[in-house]
PDB file of C-alpha atoms in Angstrom:
ATOM      1  CA  MET A   1     -40.038  19.593  19.633  1.00 53.00           C
ATOM      2  CA  ARG A   2     -37.292  21.564  21.356  1.00 51.00           C
ATOM      3  CA  ASN A   3     -39.316  24.782  21.174  1.00 50.00           C
ATOM      4  CA  LEU A   4     -42.265  22.946  22.682  1.00 53.00           C
ATOM      5  CA  ILE A   5     -40.100  21.829  25.601  1.00 49.00           C
ATOM      6  CA  PHE A   6     -39.086  25.405  26.283  1.00 50.00           C
ATOM      7  CA  LEU A   7     -42.690  26.623  25.963  1.00 49.00           C
ATOM      8  CA  LEU A   8     -43.754  24.290  28.737  1.00 52.00           C
ATOM      9  CA  TRP A   9     -41.231  25.169  31.349  1.00 47.00           C
ATOM     10  CA  PHE A  10     -40.413  27.867  33.792  1.00 39.00           C
ATOM     11  CA  THR A  11     -38.596  29.745  36.667  1.00 34.00           C
ATOM     12  CA  VAL A  12     -38.002  32.005  39.573  1.00 36.00           C
ATOM     13  CA  CYS A  13     -36.317  35.381  40.038  1.00 39.00           C
ATOM     14  CA  SER A  14     -35.123  35.659  43.638  1.00 38.00           C
ATOM     15  CA  VAL A  15     -36.457  38.689  45.446  1.00 41.00           C
ATOM     16  CA  TYR A  16     -34.915  37.726  48.729  1.00 43.00           C
ATOM     17  CA  ALA A  17     -31.270  37.198  49.534  1.00 55.00           C
ATOM     18  CA  GLN A  18     -30.493  33.504  49.516  1.00 71.00           C
ATOM     19  CA  SER A  19     -28.575  31.609  52.137  1.00 89.00           C
ATOM     20  CA  GLU A  20     -27.513  27.982  51.975  1.00 91.00           C
ATOM     21  CA  MET A  21     -29.671  25.642  53.995  1.00 93.00           C
ATOM     22  CA  SER A  22     -28.229  23.391  56.699  1.00 93.00           C
ATOM     23  CA  ALA A  23     -28.359  19.614  56.211  1.00 93.00           C
ATOM     24  CA  VAL A  24     -30.939  19.325  59.005  1.00 95.00           C
ATOM     25  CA  ASP A  25     -33.198  21.954  57.449  1.00 93.00           C
ATOM     26  CA  ALA A  26     -32.783  20.344  53.998  1.00 93.00           C
ATOM     27  CA  GLN A  27     -33.889  16.955  55.363  1.00 93.00           C
ATOM     28  CA  ALA A  28     -36.888  18.565  57.071  1.00 93.00           C
ATOM     29  CA  LEU A  29     -37.862  20.277  53.817  1.00 93.00           C
ATOM     30  CA  GLU A  30     -37.607  17.016  51.869  1.00 91.00           C
ATOM     31  CA  ALA A  31     -39.817  15.252  54.402  1.00 91.00           C
ATOM     32  CA  ARG A  32     -42.393  18.061  54.314  1.00 90.00           C
ATOM     33  CA  VAL A  33     -42.486  18.185  50.507  1.00 89.00           C
ATOM     34  CA  LYS A  34     -42.731  14.394  50.139  1.00 88.00           C
ATOM     35  CA  LYS A  35     -45.562  14.263  52.679  1.00 88.00           C
ATOM     36  CA  THR A  36     -47.455  16.895  50.687  1.00 87.00           C
ATOM     37  CA  ALA A  37     -46.752  15.101  47.397  1.00 85.00           C
ATOM     38  CA  ASN A  38     -47.878  11.719  48.721  1.00 87.00           C
ATOM     39  CA  THR A  39     -51.245  13.114  49.828  1.00 89.00           C
ATOM     40  CA  THR A  40     -51.912  15.110  46.638  1.00 90.00           C
ATOM     41  CA  GLU A  41     -54.494  13.618  44.282  1.00 93.00           C
ATOM     42  CA  THR A  42     -55.508  16.749  42.343  1.00 94.00           C
ATOM     43  CA  ILE A  43     -54.199  20.271  41.857  1.00 93.00           C
ATOM     44  CA  THR A  44     -55.675  23.268  40.071  1.00 96.00           C
ATOM     45  CA  SER A  45     -53.828  26.559  39.944  1.00 95.00           C
ATOM     46  CA  SER A  46     -53.651  29.763  37.990  1.00 97.00           C
ATOM     47  CA  PHE A  47     -50.225  30.679  36.677  1.00 95.00           C
ATOM     48  CA  ARG A  48     -48.315  33.538  35.102  1.00 96.00           C
ATOM     49  CA  GLN A  49     -45.437  32.504  32.838  1.00 94.00           C
ATOM     50  CA  TYR A  50     -42.439  34.675  31.993  1.00 95.00           C
ATOM     51  CA  LYS A  51     -40.201  33.716  29.074  1.00 93.00           C
ATOM     52  CA  HIS A  52     -36.861  35.518  29.298  1.00 93.00           C
ATOM     53  CA  MET A  53     -34.570  35.777  26.292  1.00 92.00           C
ATOM     54  CA  ASP A  54     -31.467  37.965  26.375  1.00 89.00           C
ATOM     55  CA  PHE A  55     -32.112  39.550  22.981  1.00 89.00           C
ATOM     56  CA  LEU A  56     -35.548  40.850  24.080  1.00 87.00           C
ATOM     57  CA  SER A  57     -35.905  43.954  26.256  1.00 88.00           C
ATOM     58  CA  ASN A  58     -39.003  42.554  28.025  1.00 91.00           C
ATOM     59  CA  ASP A  59     -40.023  39.072  29.079  1.00 92.00           C
ATOM     60  CA  ILE A  60     -42.864  37.404  27.160  1.00 93.00           C
ATOM     61  CA  GLU A  61     -45.795  36.949  29.571  1.00 95.00           C
ATOM     62  CA  SER A  62     -48.580  34.373  29.372  1.00 94.00           C
ATOM     63  CA  LEU A  63     -51.491  33.557  31.669  1.00 96.00           C
ATOM     64  CA  GLY A  64     -53.175  30.230  32.167  1.00 95.00           C
ATOM     65  CA  LYS A  65     -54.428  27.438  34.368  1.00 96.00           C
ATOM     66  CA  LEU A  66     -52.791  24.198  35.453  1.00 93.00           C
ATOM     67  CA  SER A  67     -54.757  21.018  36.172  1.00 95.00           C
ATOM     68  CA  PHE A  68     -53.188  17.854  37.622  1.00 92.00           C
ATOM     69  CA  LYS A  69     -54.777  14.519  38.491  1.00 92.00           C
ATOM     70  CA  ALA A  70     -52.849  11.601  39.957  1.00 88.00           C
ATOM     71  CA  PRO A  71     -51.031   9.657  38.897  1.00 85.00           C
ATOM     72  CA  SER A  72     -49.869  11.557  35.808  1.00 83.00           C
ATOM     73  CA  LEU A  73     -52.583  13.590  34.030  1.00 89.00           C
ATOM     74  CA  VAL A  74     -51.317  17.139  33.427  1.00 90.00           C
ATOM     75  CA  LYS A  75     -52.978  19.965  31.502  1.00 93.00           C
ATOM     76  CA  TRP A  76     -51.440  23.370  30.796  1.00 93.00           C
ATOM     77  CA  GLU A  77     -54.149  25.690  29.477  1.00 94.00           C
ATOM     78  CA  TYR A  78     -52.915  29.067  28.236  1.00 94.00           C
ATOM     79  CA  THR A  79     -55.618  31.750  28.066  1.00 95.00           C
ATOM     80  CA  GLU A  80     -53.635  34.936  27.308  1.00 93.00           C
ATOM     81  CA  PRO A  81     -52.344  36.266  24.987  1.00 91.00           C
ATOM     82  CA  PHE A  82     -53.676  33.305  22.975  1.00 89.00           C
ATOM     83  CA  ALA A  83     -55.658  30.102  23.557  1.00 91.00           C
ATOM     84  CA  TYR A  84     -53.410  27.055  23.656  1.00 92.00           C
ATOM     85  CA  SER A  85     -53.521  23.852  25.685  1.00 94.00           C
ATOM     86  CA  VAL A  86     -51.217  20.893  26.195  1.00 90.00           C
ATOM     87  CA  ILE A  87     -52.266  17.639  27.871  1.00 92.00           C
ATOM     88  CA  PHE A  88     -49.860  14.924  29.000  1.00 87.00           C
ATOM     89  CA  GLU A  89     -51.620  11.560  29.174  1.00 86.00           C
ATOM     90  CA  GLU A  90     -49.586   8.370  29.554  1.00 81.00           C
ATOM     91  CA  GLU A  91     -47.138   8.466  26.622  1.00 81.00           C
ATOM     92  CA  THR A  92     -48.988  10.935  24.406  1.00 87.00           C
ATOM     93  CA  LEU A  93     -48.944  14.723  24.273  1.00 87.00           C
ATOM     94  CA  TYR A  94     -52.214  16.289  23.040  1.00 92.00           C
ATOM     95  CA  ILE A  95     -51.989  19.835  21.663  1.00 92.00           C
ATOM     96  CA  ASN A  96     -54.862  22.207  20.952  1.00 93.00           C
ATOM     97  CA  ASN A  97     -53.659  25.400  19.279  1.00 91.00           C
ATOM     98  CA  GLU A  98     -56.731  27.630  18.973  1.00 87.00           C
ATOM     99  CA  GLY A  99     -58.812  24.692  17.713  1.00 87.00           C
ATOM    100  CA  ASN A 100     -56.073  23.055  15.638  1.00 91.00           C
ATOM    101  CA  LYS A 101     -55.505  19.695  17.311  1.00 92.00           C
ATOM    102  CA  SER A 102     -52.533  17.366  17.059  1.00 92.00           C
ATOM    103  CA  ASN A 103     -50.736  14.794  19.192  1.00 90.00           C
ATOM    104  CA  VAL A 104     -47.165  13.644  19.734  1.00 86.00           C
ATOM    105  CA  ASP A 105     -46.004  10.172  20.785  1.00 86.00           C
ATOM    106  CA  ILE A 106     -43.480  10.811  23.570  1.00 80.00           C
ATOM    107  CA  GLY A 107     -43.041   7.155  24.483  1.00 74.00           C
ATOM    108  CA  SER A 108     -40.302   6.615  21.920  1.00 73.00           C
ATOM    109  CA  ASN A 109     -38.463   9.825  22.828  1.00 74.00           C
ATOM    110  CA  LYS A 110     -36.330   9.172  25.909  1.00 72.00           C
ATOM    111  CA  LEU A 111     -35.599  12.821  26.684  1.00 71.00           C
ATOM    112  CA  PHE A 112     -39.185  13.979  26.213  1.00 71.00           C
ATOM    113  CA  LYS A 113     -40.503  11.077  28.278  1.00 74.00           C
ATOM    114  CA  ARG A 114     -38.133  12.033  31.085  1.00 75.00           C
ATOM    115  CA  LEU A 115     -39.264  15.651  30.825  1.00 73.00           C
ATOM    116  CA  ASN A 116     -42.878  14.549  31.222  1.00 74.00           C
ATOM    117  CA  GLN A 117     -41.946  12.654  34.391  1.00 77.00           C
ATOM    118  CA  LEU A 118     -40.105  15.704  35.699  1.00 77.00           C
ATOM    119  CA  ILE A 119     -43.075  17.965  34.978  1.00 75.00           C
ATOM    120  CA  THR A 120     -45.397  15.661  36.930  1.00 78.00           C
ATOM    121  CA  ASN A 121     -42.973  15.340  39.836  1.00 79.00           C
ATOM    122  CA  SER A 122     -42.253  19.079  39.855  1.00 77.00           C
ATOM    123  CA  ILE A 123     -45.946  19.945  40.083  1.00 77.00           C
ATOM    124  CA  LYS A 124     -46.306  17.617  43.045  1.00 76.00           C
ATOM    125  CA  GLY A 125     -42.984  18.785  44.491  1.00 73.00           C
ATOM    126  CA  ASP A 126     -41.413  15.325  44.513  1.00 75.00           C
ATOM    127  CA  LEU A 127     -38.098  15.670  42.674  1.00 78.00           C
ATOM    128  CA  PHE A 128     -35.522  14.638  45.258  1.00 83.00           C
ATOM    129  CA  ASN A 129     -33.710  11.995  43.220  1.00 73.00           C
ATOM    130  CA  THR A 130     -29.978  12.309  43.739  1.00 72.00           C
ATOM    131  CA  ASP A 131     -29.342   9.655  41.080  1.00 84.00           C
ATOM    132  CA  GLU A 132     -30.564  12.118  38.446  1.00 85.00           C
ATOM    133  CA  PHE A 133     -29.633  15.491  39.946  1.00 89.00           C
ATOM    134  CA  HIS A 134     -27.093  17.459  41.888  1.00 93.00           C
ATOM    135  CA  ILE A 135     -29.293  19.155  44.503  1.00 93.00           C
ATOM    136  CA  ASP A 136     -28.616  22.390  46.412  1.00 95.00           C
ATOM    137  CA  TYR A 137     -30.885  23.874  49.089  1.00 95.00           C
ATOM    138  CA  PHE A 138     -31.385  27.561  49.942  1.00 96.00           C
ATOM    139  CA  LYS A 139     -33.518  29.677  52.253  1.00 93.00           C
ATOM    140  CA  LYS A 140     -35.371  32.500  50.510  1.00 86.00           C
ATOM    141  CA  GLY A 141     -37.213  34.625  53.028  1.00 87.00           C
ATOM    142  CA  SER A 142     -39.907  32.437  54.575  1.00 88.00           C
ATOM    143  CA  ASP A 143     -39.745  30.071  51.580  1.00 93.00           C
ATOM    144  CA  SER A 144     -37.219  27.505  50.376  1.00 94.00           C
ATOM    145  CA  GLU A 145     -35.568  27.272  46.955  1.00 95.00           C
ATOM    146  CA  VAL A 146     -34.032  24.043  45.652  1.00 94.00           C
ATOM    147  CA  HIS A 147     -31.747  23.869  42.620  1.00 94.00           C
ATOM    148  CA  PHE A 148     -31.783  20.648  40.580  1.00 92.00           C
ATOM    149  CA  THR A 149     -28.943  20.216  38.073  1.00 93.00           C
ATOM    150  CA  PRO A 150     -29.196  17.187  35.726  1.00 91.00           C
ATOM    151  CA  LYS A 151     -26.307  14.723  35.836  1.00 91.00           C
ATOM    152  CA  ASP A 152     -27.072  13.262  32.410  1.00 88.00           C
ATOM    153  CA  GLU A 153     -25.132  15.190  29.746  1.00 89.00           C
ATOM    154  CA  ASP A 154     -27.724  14.643  27.011  1.00 86.00           C
ATOM    155  CA  PHE A 155     -30.506  15.974  29.208  1.00 84.00           C
ATOM    156  CA  ALA A 156     -28.329  18.863  30.399  1.00 89.00           C
ATOM    157  CA  SER A 157     -27.925  19.926  26.764  1.00 89.00           C
ATOM    158  CA  PHE A 158     -31.661  20.807  26.840  1.00 85.00           C
ATOM    159  CA  ILE A 159     -32.112  21.890  30.451  1.00 88.00           C
ATOM    160  CA  LYS A 160     -29.320  23.432  32.490  1.00 93.00           C
ATOM    161  CA  ALA A 161     -31.204  23.425  35.819  1.00 93.00           C
ATOM    162  CA  PHE A 162     -34.550  23.600  37.575  1.00 88.00           C
ATOM    163  CA  HIS A 163     -35.043  26.064  40.440  1.00 92.00           C
ATOM    164  CA  ILE A 164     -38.145  25.248  42.483  1.00 91.00           C
ATOM    165  CA  THR A 165     -39.574  27.410  45.280  1.00 94.00           C
ATOM    166  CA  PHE A 166     -41.621  25.809  48.069  1.00 93.00           C
ATOM    167  CA  ASN A 167     -43.775  27.566  50.652  1.00 93.00           C
ATOM    168  CA  GLY A 168     -43.886  26.591  54.329  1.00 90.00           C
ATOM    169  CA  ASN A 169     -46.420  23.831  53.598  1.00 89.00           C
ATOM    170  CA  GLY A 170     -44.117  22.144  51.083  1.00 88.00           C
ATOM    171  CA  GLU A 171     -46.174  23.275  48.067  1.00 90.00           C
ATOM    172  CA  VAL A 172     -44.594  24.472  44.824  1.00 91.00           C
ATOM    173  CA  THR A 173     -45.136  28.218  44.316  1.00 93.00           C
ATOM    174  CA  GLU A 174     -42.643  28.959  41.521  1.00 93.00           C
ATOM    175  CA  VAL A 175     -40.608  26.957  39.041  1.00 91.00           C
ATOM    176  CA  LYS A 176     -37.739  28.156  36.884  1.00 92.00           C
ATOM    177  CA  MET A 177     -36.169  26.238  34.023  1.00 90.00           C
ATOM    178  CA  LEU A 178     -32.810  27.477  32.802  1.00 93.00           C
ATOM    179  CA  GLU A 179     -31.589  26.658  29.324  1.00 92.00           C
ATOM    180  CA  PRO A 180     -27.898  26.151  28.489  1.00 93.00           C
ATOM    181  CA  SER A 181     -27.948  29.633  26.889  1.00 93.00           C
ATOM    182  CA  ASN A 182     -29.072  31.072  30.271  1.00 90.00           C
ATOM    183  CA  ASP A 183     -32.434  32.064  28.820  1.00 93.00           C
ATOM    184  CA  TYR A 184     -35.138  30.832  31.125  1.00 93.00           C
ATOM    185  CA  THR A 185     -38.836  30.250  31.654  1.00 92.00           C
ATOM    186  CA  ARG A 186     -40.395  31.187  34.971  1.00 93.00           C
ATOM    187  CA  ILE A 187     -43.852  30.207  36.196  1.00 92.00           C
ATOM    188  CA  VAL A 188     -45.522  31.683  39.274  1.00 95.00           C
ATOM    189  CA  PHE A 189     -48.477  29.721  40.674  1.00 95.00           C
ATOM    190  CA  THR A 190     -51.400  31.398  42.460  1.00 95.00           C
ATOM    191  CA  ASP A 191     -54.800  30.404  43.830  1.00 95.00           C
ATOM    192  CA  ARG A 192     -53.747  26.761  44.251  1.00 94.00           C
ATOM    193  CA  LYS A 193     -56.477  24.291  45.192  1.00 94.00           C
ATOM    194  CA  THR A 194     -55.580  20.752  46.223  1.00 93.00           C
ATOM    195  CA  ASN A 195     -57.599  17.528  46.410  1.00 95.00           C
ATOM    196  CA  GLN A 196     -60.808  19.013  45.094  1.00 95.00           C
ATOM    197  CA  SER A 197     -63.042  17.159  42.650  1.00 94.00           C
ATOM    198  CA  LEU A 198     -61.554  17.313  39.133  1.00 93.00           C
ATOM    199  CA  PRO A 199     -63.666  15.606  36.430  1.00 92.00           C
ATOM    200  CA  ASP A 200     -61.952  13.583  33.714  1.00 89.00           C
ATOM    201  CA  ALA A 201     -63.712  15.874  31.215  1.00 92.00           C
ATOM    202  CA  VAL A 202     -61.156  18.565  32.097  1.00 93.00           C
ATOM    203  CA  PHE A 203     -58.556  16.417  30.296  1.00 93.00           C
ATOM    204  CA  ALA A 204     -60.702  15.591  27.280  1.00 90.00           C
ATOM    205  CA  HIS A 205     -58.915  15.925  23.968  1.00 86.00           C
TER     206      HIS A 205
END
């Protein structure tokens, strides 16, 4: 289960120098991101995932496609270097590993259920919950990067922090998930399409 969590999540390497964002700019970013999230019904996007582990000389790269349909249908479809898909639907996780299908009940697992909620909110860019996170805001070139650090100690034992990059429209372009070991998973989104028709068949399992 823990390995599956780390397979699913991501991060960003900063290419630009960061500077802390003013309170006014942070509030404007929140408003822009929430407006985008509230009007988002579907998302499709290609992605490139980088899994960084200190004992490896090179990151492990994967390619795939993300599909999201409100309120909470999420599909991660990996196409390279192997075929693998994961679908979050209500309180069940459906896995298809090169034709070998299985499912996991996440409803009874508090941490995994919370992770599913975070994945959905992260994709939409709606994560600004100060009850759950310490939040820090940074400018990164023409983009914005927000660091979310879990307050809950149990959850922090799995995930040290999320770093999420937003473009000027308030859309998520990169997500980074840091583990307590400082290994991380980074996902870069490209070719994003929003609010286009997305048949339920895409999420068939």
